[in-house]
Coordinates of C-alpha atoms in Angstrom, one line a residue:
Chain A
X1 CA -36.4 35.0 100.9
X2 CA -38.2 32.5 103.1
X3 CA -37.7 29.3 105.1
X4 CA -39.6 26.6 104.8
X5 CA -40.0 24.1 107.7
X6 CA -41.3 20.4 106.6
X7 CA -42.7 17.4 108.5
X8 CA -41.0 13.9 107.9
X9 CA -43.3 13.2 105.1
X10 CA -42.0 16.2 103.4
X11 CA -45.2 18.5 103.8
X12 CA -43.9 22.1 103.9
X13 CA -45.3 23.0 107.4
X14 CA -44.3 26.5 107.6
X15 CA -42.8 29.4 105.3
X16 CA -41.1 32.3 107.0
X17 CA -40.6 35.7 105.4
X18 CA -36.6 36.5 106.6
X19 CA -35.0 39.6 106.1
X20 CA -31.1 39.0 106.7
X21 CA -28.8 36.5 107.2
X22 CA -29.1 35.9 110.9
X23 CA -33.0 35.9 110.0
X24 CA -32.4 33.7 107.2
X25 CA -31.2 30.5 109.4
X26 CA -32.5 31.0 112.7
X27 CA -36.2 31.3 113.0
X28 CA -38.2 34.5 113.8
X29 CA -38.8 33.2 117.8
X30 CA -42.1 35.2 118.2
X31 CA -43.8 33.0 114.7
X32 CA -43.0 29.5 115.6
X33 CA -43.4 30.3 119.2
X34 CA -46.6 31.0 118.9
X35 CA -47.0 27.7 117.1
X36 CA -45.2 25.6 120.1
X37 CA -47.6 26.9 122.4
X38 CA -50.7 25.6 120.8
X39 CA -48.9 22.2 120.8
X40 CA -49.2 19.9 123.5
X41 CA -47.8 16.3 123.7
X42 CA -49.8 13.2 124.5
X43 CA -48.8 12.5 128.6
X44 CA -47.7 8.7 129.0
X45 CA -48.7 7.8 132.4
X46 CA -46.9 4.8 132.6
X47 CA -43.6 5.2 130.4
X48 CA -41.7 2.2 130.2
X49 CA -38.2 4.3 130.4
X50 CA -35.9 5.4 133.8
X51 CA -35.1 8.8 133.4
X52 CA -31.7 8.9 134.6
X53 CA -31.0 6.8 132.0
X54 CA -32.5 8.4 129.1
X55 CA -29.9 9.7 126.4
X56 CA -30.2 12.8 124.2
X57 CA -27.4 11.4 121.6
X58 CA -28.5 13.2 118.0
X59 CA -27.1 11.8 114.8
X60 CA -26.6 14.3 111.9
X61 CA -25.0 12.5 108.9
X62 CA -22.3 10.6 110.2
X63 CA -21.6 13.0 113.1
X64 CA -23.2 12.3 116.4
X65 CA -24.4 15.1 118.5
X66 CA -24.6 14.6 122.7
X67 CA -27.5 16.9 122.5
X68 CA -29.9 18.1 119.6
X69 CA -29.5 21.4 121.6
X70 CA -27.2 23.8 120.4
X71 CA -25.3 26.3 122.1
X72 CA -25.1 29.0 119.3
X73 CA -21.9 31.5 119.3
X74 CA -21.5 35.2 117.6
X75 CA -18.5 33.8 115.6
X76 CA -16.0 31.2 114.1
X77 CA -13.3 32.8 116.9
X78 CA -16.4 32.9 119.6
X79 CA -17.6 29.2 119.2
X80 CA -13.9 28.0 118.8
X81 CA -13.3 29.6 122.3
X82 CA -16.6 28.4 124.3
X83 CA -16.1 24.7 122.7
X84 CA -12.9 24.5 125.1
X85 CA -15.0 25.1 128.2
X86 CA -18.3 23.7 127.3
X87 CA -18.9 20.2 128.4
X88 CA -23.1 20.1 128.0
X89 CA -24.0 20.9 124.9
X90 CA -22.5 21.2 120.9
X91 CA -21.4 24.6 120.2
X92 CA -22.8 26.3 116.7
X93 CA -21.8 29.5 114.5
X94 CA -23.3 30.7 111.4
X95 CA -21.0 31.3 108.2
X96 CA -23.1 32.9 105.6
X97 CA -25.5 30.7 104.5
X98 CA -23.6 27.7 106.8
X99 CA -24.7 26.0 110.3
X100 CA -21.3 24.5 111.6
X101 CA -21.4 22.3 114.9
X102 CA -18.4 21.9 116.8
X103 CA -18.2 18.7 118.4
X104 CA -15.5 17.0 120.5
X105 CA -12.4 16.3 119.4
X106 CA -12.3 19.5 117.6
X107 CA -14.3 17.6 114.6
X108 CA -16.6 19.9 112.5
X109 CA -20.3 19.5 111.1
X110 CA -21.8 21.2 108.8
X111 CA -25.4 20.7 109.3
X112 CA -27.1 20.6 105.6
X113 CA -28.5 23.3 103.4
X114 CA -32.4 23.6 104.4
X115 CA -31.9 23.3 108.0
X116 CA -32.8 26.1 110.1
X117 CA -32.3 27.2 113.8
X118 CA -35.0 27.9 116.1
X119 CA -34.7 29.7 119.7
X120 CA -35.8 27.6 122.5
X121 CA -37.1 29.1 125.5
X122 CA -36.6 25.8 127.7
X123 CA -36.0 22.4 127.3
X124 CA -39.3 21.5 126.2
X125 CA -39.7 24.2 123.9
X126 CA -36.5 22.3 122.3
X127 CA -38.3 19.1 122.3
X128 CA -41.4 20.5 120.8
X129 CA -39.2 22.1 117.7
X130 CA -37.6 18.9 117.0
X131 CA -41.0 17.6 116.9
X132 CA -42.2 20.3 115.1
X133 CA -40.2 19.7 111.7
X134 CA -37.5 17.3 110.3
X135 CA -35.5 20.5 109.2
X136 CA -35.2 22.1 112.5
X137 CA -33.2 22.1 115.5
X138 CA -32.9 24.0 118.2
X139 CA -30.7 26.6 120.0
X140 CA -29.8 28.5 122.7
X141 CA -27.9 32.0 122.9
X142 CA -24.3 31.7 124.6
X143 CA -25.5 33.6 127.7
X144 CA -27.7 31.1 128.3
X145 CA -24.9 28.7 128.4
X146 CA -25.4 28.2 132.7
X147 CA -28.8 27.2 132.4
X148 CA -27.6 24.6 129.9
X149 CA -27.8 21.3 132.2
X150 CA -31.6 22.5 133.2
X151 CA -32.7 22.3 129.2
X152 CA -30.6 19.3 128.8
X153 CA -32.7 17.8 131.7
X154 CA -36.3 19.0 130.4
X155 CA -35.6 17.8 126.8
X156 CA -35.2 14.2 128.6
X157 CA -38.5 14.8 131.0
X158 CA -40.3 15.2 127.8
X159 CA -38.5 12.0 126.2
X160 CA -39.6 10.6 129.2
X161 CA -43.2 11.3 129.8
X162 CA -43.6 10.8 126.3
X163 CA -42.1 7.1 126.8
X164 CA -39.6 8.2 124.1
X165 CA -36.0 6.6 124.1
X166 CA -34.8 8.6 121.6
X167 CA -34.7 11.7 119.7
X168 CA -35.5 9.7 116.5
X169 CA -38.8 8.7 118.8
X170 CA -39.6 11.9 120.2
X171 CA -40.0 13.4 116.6
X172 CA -43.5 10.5 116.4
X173 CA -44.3 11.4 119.8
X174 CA -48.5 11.8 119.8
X175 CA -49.1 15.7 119.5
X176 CA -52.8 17.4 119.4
X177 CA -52.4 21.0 118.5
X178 CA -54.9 23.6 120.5
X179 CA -56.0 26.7 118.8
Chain B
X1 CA -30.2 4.4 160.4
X2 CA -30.7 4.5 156.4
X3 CA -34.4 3.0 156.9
X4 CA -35.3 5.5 159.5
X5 CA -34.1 8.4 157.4
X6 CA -36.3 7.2 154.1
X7 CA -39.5 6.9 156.9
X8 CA -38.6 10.4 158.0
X9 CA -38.1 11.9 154.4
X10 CA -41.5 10.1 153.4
X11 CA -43.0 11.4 156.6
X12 CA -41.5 15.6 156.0
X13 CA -42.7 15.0 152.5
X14 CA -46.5 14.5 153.5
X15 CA -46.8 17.5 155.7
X16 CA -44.9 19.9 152.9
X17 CA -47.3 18.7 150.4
X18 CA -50.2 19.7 152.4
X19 CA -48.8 23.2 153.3
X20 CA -47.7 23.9 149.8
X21 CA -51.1 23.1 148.5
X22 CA -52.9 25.1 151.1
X23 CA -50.4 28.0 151.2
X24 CA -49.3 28.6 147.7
X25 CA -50.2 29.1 144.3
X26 CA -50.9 25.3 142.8
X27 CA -53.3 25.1 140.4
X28 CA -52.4 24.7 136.5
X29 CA -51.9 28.2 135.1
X30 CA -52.6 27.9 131.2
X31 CA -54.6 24.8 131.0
X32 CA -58.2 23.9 131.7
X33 CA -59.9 20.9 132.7
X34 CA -62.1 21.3 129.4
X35 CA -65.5 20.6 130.9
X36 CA -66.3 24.1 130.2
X37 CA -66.3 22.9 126.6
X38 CA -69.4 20.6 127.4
X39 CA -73.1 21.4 127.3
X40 CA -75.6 19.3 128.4
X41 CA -78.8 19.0 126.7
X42 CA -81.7 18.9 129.4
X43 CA -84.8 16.3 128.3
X44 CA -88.1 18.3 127.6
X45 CA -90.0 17.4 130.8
X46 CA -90.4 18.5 134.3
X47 CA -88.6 17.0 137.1
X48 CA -89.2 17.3 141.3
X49 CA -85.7 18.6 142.9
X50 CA -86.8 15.7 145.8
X51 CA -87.6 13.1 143.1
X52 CA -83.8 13.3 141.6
X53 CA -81.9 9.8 142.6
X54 CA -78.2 10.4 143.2
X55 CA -77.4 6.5 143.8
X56 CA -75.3 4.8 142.0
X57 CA -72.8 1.7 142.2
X58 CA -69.3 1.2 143.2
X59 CA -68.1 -2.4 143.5
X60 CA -71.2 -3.9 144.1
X61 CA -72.3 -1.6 146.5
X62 CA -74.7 1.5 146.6
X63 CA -73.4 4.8 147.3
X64 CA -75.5 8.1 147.9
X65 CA -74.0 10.2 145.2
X66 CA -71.2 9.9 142.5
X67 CA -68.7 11.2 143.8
X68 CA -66.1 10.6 146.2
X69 CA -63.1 12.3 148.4
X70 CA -59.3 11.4 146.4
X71 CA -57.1 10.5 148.4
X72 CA -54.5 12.7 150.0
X73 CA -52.6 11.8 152.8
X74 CA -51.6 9.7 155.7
X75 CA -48.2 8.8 157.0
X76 CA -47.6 11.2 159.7
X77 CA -49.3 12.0 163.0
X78 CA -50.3 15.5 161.9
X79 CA -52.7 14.8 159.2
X80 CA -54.3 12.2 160.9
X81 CA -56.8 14.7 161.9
X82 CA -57.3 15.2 158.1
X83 CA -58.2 11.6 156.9
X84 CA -60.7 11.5 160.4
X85 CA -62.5 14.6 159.9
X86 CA -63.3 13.3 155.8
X87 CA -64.4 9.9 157.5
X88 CA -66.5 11.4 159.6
X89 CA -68.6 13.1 157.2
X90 CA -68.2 11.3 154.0
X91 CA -69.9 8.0 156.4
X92 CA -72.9 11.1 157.5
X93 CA -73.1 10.8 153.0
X94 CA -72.5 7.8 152.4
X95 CA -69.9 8.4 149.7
X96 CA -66.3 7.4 149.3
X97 CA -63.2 8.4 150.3
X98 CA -59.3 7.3 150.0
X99 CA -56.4 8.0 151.9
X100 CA -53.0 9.0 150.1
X101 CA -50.1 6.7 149.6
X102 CA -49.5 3.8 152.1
X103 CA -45.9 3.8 151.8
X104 CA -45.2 5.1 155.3
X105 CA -47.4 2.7 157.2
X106 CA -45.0 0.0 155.2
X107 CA -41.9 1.8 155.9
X108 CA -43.1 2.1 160.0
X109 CA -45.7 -0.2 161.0
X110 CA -46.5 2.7 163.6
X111 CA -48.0 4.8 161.4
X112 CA -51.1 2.6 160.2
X113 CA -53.2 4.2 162.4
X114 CA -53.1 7.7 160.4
X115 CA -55.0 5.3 157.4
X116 CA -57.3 3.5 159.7
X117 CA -60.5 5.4 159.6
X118 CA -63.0 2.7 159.3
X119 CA -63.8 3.0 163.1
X120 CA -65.0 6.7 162.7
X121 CA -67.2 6.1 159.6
X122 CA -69.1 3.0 159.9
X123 CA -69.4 1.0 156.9
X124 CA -68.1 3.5 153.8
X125 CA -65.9 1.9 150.7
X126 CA -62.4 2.9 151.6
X127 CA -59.6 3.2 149.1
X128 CA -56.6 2.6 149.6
X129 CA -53.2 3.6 148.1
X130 CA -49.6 2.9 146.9
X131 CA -47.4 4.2 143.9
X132 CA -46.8 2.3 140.9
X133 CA -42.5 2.7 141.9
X134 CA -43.5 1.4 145.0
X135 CA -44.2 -1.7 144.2
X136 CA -40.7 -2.6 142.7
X137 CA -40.2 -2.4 145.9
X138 CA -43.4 -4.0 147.9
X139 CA -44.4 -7.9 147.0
X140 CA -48.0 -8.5 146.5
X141 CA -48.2 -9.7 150.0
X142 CA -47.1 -6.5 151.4
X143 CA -50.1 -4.7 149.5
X144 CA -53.0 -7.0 151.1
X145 CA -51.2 -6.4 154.3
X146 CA -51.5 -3.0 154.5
X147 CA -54.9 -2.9 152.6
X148 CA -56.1 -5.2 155.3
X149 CA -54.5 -3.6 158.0
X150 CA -57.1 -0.7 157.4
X151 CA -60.1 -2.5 155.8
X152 CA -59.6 -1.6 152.5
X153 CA -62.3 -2.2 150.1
X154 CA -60.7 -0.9 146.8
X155 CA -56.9 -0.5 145.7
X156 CA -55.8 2.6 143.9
X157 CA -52.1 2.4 142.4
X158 CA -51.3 6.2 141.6
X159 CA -48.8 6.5 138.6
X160 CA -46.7 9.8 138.5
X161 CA -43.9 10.1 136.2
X162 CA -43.9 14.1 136.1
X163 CA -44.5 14.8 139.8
X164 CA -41.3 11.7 140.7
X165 CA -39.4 14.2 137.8
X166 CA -39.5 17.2 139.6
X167 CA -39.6 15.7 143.1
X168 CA -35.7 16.0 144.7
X169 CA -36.0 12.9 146.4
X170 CA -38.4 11.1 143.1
X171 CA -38.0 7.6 141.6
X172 CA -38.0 8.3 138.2
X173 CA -37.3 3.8 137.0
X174 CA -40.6 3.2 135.7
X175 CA -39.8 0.6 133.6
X176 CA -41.4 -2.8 134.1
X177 CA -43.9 -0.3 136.5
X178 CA -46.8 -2.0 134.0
X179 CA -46.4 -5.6 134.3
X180 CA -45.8 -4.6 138.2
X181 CA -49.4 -3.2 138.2
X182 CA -51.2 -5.9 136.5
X183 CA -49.3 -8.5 138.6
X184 CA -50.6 -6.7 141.8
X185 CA -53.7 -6.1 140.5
X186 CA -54.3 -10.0 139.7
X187 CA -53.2 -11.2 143.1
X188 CA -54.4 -9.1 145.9
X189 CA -58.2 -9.3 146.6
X190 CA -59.8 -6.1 146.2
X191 CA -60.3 -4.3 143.1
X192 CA -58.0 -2.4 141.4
X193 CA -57.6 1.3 139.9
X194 CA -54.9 2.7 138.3
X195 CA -55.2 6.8 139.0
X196 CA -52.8 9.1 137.5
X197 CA -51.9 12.0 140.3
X198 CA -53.3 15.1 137.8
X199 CA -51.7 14.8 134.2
X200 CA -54.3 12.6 132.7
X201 CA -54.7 9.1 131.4
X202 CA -54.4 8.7 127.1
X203 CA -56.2 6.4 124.9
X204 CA -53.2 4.5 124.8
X205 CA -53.0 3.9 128.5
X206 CA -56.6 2.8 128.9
X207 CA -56.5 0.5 126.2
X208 CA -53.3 -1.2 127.5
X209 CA -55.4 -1.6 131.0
X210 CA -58.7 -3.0 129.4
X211 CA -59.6 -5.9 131.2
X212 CA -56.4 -5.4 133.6
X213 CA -57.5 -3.6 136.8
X214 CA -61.1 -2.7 137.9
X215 CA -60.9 1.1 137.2
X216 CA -58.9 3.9 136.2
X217 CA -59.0 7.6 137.4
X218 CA -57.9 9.2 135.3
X219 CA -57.0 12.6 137.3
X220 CA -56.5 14.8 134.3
X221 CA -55.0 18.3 134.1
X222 CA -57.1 21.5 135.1
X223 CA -57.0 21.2 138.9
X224 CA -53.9 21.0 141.2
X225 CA -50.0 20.6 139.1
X226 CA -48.1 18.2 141.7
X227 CA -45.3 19.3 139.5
X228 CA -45.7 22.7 141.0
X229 CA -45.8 21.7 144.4
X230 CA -42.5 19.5 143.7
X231 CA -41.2 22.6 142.1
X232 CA -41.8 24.9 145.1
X233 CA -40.0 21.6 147.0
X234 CA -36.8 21.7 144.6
X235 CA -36.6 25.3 144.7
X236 CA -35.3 24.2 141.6
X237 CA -36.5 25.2 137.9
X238 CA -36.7 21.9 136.2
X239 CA -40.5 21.5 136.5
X240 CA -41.7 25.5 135.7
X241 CA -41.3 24.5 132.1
X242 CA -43.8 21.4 132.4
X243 CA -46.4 23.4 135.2
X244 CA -49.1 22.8 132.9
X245 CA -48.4 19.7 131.0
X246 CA -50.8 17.4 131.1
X247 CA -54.3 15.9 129.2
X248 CA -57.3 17.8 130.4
X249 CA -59.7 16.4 132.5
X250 CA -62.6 16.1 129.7
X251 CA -60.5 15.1 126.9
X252 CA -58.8 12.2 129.5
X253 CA -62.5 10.9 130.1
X254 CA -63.3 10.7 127.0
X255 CA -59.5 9.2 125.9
X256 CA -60.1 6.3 128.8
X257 CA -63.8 5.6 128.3
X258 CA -63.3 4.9 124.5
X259 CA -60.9 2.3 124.8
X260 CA -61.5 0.9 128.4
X261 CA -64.4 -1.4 129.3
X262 CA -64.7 -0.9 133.4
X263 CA -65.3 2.2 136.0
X264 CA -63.8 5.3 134.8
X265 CA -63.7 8.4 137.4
X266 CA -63.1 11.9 137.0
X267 CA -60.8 13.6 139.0
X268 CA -58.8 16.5 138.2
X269 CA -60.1 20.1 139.0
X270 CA -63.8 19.2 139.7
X271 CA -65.0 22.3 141.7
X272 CA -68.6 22.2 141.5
X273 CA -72.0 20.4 140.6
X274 CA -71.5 21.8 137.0
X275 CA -68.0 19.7 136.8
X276 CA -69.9 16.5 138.1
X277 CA -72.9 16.8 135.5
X278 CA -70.7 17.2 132.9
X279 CA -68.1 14.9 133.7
X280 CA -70.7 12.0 134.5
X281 CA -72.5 12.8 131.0
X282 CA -69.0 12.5 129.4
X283 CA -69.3 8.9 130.2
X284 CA -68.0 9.5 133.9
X285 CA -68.8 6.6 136.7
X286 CA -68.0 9.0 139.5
X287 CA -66.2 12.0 140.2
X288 CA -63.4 12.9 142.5
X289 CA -62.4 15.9 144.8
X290 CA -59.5 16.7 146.7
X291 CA -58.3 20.3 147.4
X292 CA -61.7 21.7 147.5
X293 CA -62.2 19.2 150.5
X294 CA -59.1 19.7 152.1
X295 CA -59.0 23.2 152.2
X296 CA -62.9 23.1 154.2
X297 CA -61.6 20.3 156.5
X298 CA -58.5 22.7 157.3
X299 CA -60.9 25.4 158.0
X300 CA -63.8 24.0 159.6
X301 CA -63.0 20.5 160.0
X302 CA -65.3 17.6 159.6
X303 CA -68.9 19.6 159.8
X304 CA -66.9 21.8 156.9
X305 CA -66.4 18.9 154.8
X306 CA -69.9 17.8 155.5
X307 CA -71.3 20.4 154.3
X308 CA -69.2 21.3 151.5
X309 CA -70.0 17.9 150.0
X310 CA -73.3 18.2 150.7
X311 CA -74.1 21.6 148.8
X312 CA -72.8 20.0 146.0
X313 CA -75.1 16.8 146.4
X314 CA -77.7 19.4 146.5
X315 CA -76.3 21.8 144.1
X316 CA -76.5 18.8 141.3
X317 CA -80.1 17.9 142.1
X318 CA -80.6 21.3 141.1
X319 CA -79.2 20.7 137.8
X320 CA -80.5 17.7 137.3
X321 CA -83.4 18.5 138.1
X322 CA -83.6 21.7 135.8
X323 CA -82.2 19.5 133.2
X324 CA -85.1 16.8 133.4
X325 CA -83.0 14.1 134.1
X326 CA -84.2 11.7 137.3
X327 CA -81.3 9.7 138.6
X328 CA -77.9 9.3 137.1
X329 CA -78.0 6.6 134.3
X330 CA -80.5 9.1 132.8
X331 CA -77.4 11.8 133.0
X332 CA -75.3 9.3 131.7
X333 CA -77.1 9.0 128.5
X334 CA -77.7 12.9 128.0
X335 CA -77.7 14.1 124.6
X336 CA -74.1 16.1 124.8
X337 CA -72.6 19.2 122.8
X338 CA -69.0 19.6 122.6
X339 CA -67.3 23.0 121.5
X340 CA -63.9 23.8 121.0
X341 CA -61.3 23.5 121.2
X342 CA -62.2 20.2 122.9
X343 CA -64.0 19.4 119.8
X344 CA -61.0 19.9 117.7
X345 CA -58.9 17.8 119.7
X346 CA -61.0 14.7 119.9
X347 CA -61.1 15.3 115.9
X348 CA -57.2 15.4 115.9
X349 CA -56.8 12.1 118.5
X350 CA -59.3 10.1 116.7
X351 CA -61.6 9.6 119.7
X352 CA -64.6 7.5 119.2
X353 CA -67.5 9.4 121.2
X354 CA -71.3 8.1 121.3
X355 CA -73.7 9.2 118.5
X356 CA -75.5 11.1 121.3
X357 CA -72.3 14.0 121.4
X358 CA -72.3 16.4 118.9
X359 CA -69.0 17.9 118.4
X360 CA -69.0 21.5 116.7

């Protein structure tokens, strides 16, 4: 069983080999973290942006997202809990072969068959996997759940140093790759 | 009361900075300037170490050597000593030298005299300094002011998105920061640069500039991470994960001098005569020091400065003369090999490079 991570064109970037079913949706961390450090964004030295006023709102279908972050629970029972306390970021569980987001209001998303999860070690690991592939987002464990307002602010320092309004723009952001 | 507080948080600011960079770890961990990716092909003939010409031109005016001293501080009675001492010995070389950000001496008339070092080094090209956010703030007429006030022959506006990030105290509104620049640049009399503070300039960015302001510096990554000394500031852990982002010195010479038509300088982690040589044969109009500079002036003061500059002047005779080439614009025009990963990169970014680099 693998994963296969594409590019907005649809060019299969990346197969993984996954043994189980946590395997099977979120991404072996050591593989594509490997691959995030050889890429660097393109530094804008004179972005055209404020950074207190960059947003990280994330569409998916006709949900929309605060954050393309995700905090990522053990359970159904686990996320359903955290949502009520967590005001940073969407809260995520796995269901067999199912991503489901919980977003405010108690609404549901089920993100679509395909996408995968990858760990992010900071913010701008998170904004280098959603540059990284159209089919991946990324996620935190729930103990990192304090340290959620310091990813949600380096995932908008790269926005902004890549003179990137959006998350939609930040996934065209100038990349090189160093190997 | 709420303007003497932003004078005396600019003021506390400057001498942090300096013991930060002198005191604690600073320079980029996992990133390299790049220049040790370029190899300079020497010309087939025999050259006198006292025949090698160093001279070269900066606004219309001849210089000894190309390079110069970046500018670092000012603002505060106890670096005053800092900017003097460089004066002193960079007039004994007859190089450049700038002073760091004039924002203070705006803020507090008072403290003009901790720029003013024309009187202790006769008749070298001073540059002088503000940041891009500043000038949201500063008219155009405020900018000749204080570039007069201390004989200024050259502007630098220093752009720094990641270090204002990181910085507790940063202004992170950049927008309408580039219209600002070419405004100022247009109205005051000197010539302009645009220097980035040690995360590089792009292709994009130089292009934009063309035909805009005099120069840029492009102050690329490899040397000193202000967003590490901000992050030893914050005591905070925003900035740890962007210590080392930035475009490498090499690959932000050879991003500015493809798509921009004036001066380009190379700042950024030059260390030694072998940084200069390459850097100048990258395409290169001067190169630019700072740390190395402030950490002899600190020691030894302005005879240490003196001196370190001038081993290097006579450290890239050396070279030059080893390599065959007589004076600069012969360096300039060296036949150049590239390896990778820099290479690769310049492949991947769609750089244009003479047909006198070979890239492996």
């Amino acid at each position: 069983m693998s994963a296969i991570i594409k590019k907005a064109t649809g060019r299969i970037l990346f197969k993984f080999r996954l043994r189980n079913a946590m395997q099977m949706l979120c991404m072996n961390s050591e593989g594509i973290n490997t691959e995030l450090k050889r890429m660097h964004f393109v530094h804008c030295a004179i972005p055209d942006l404020s950074l207190d006023r960059i947003r990280t709102d994330f569409t998916i279908g006709k949900a929309k997202l605060k954050s393309p972050i995700l905090l990522l629970a053990e359970s159904e029972d686990d996320a359903r809990h955290i949502v009520k306390r967590e005001k940073v970021l969407p809260v995520a569980f796995l269901e067999g072969e199912s991503i489901h987001v919980l977003i405010e209001g108690g609404k549901e998303v089920l993100l679509a068959k395909g996408m995968y999860l990858a760990r992010a070690a900071d913010g701008l690991a998170a904004a280098k996997i959603l540059r990284y592939g159209t089919n991946i987002m990324p996620y935190i464990p729930k103990d990192a759940a304090r340290n959620a307002e310091i990813y949600v602010k380096q995932l908008k320092m790269a926005m902004f140093l890549t003179n990137s309004e959006s998350i939609d723009r930040m996934r065209t952001a100038s990349i090189y790759i160093v190997r | 009361m709420a303007k003497k507080s932003a004078v005396a948080i600019t003021q506390s600011r400057k001498l942090e900075h300096i013991n930060i960079i002198l005191n604690k770890e600073t320079q980029y961990r996992d990133k390299t300037t790049m220049l040790e990716c370029v190899e300079l092909a020497g010309n087939d003939r025999k050259i006198a170490k006292a025949d090698v010409n160093l001279s070269t031109e900066l606004i219309g005016r001849e210089i000894d050597a190309p390079i110069f001293v970046s500018g670092m501080t000012g603002g505060h009675s106890d670096v005053f000593e800092i900017n003097r001492n460089i004066a002193k010995a960079v007039a004994k070389l007859n190089i450049p030298m700038g002073v760091g950000s004039q924002r203070a001496m705006i803020e507090d008339k008072s403290l003009a005299y901790t720029y003013d070092v024309k009187k202790f080094a006769g008749n070298i090209i001073l540059i002088g300094n503000i940041g891009a956010t500043s000038l949201h703030r500063y008219g155009s007429e405020a900018i000749q002011e204080m570039l007069n006030e201390v004989n200024a022959d050259i502007l630098a506006i220093h752009t720094n998105p990641a270090q204002e990030s990181v910085q507790p105290e940063g202004d992170v509104d950049f927008r309408g920061i580039f219209k600002r620049i070419v405004e100022v640049a247009k109205h005051i009399r000197q010539p302009t640069i645009l220097k980035e503070v040690g995360n590089g300039i792009s292709k994009e960015i130089a292009q934009r500039l063309d035909g805009k302001v005099y120069g840029i510096d492009v102050q690329g990554a490899g040397g000193t991470t202000w967003v590490g000394v901000e992050t030893y500031r914050s005591k905070g852990e925003d900035g740890l994960a962007f210590w080392d982002w930035g475009i490498p010195t090499a690959l932000s010479v050879l991003e500015t001098k493809g798509s921009f038509g004036g001066k380009v300088f190379a700042s950024g982690g030059i260390r030694n005569a072998d940084d200069v040589t390459r850097a100048i044969a990258l395409g290169a109009d001067l190169c630019g020091m700072a740390k190395p500079v402030l950490t002899s002036e600190r020691r030894h003061g302005s005879d240490g400065v003196y001196k370190m500059l001038s081993n290097l002047i006579d450290e890239m005779r050396n070279k030059m003369a080893k390599l065959g080439f007589k004076d600069i614009e012969e360096m300039k025009n060296a036949r150049v090999l590239i390896r990778e990963p820099l290479s690769e990169v310049i492949k991947q970014r769609g750089i244009h490079v003479p047909s006198r680099f070979v890239l492996e």
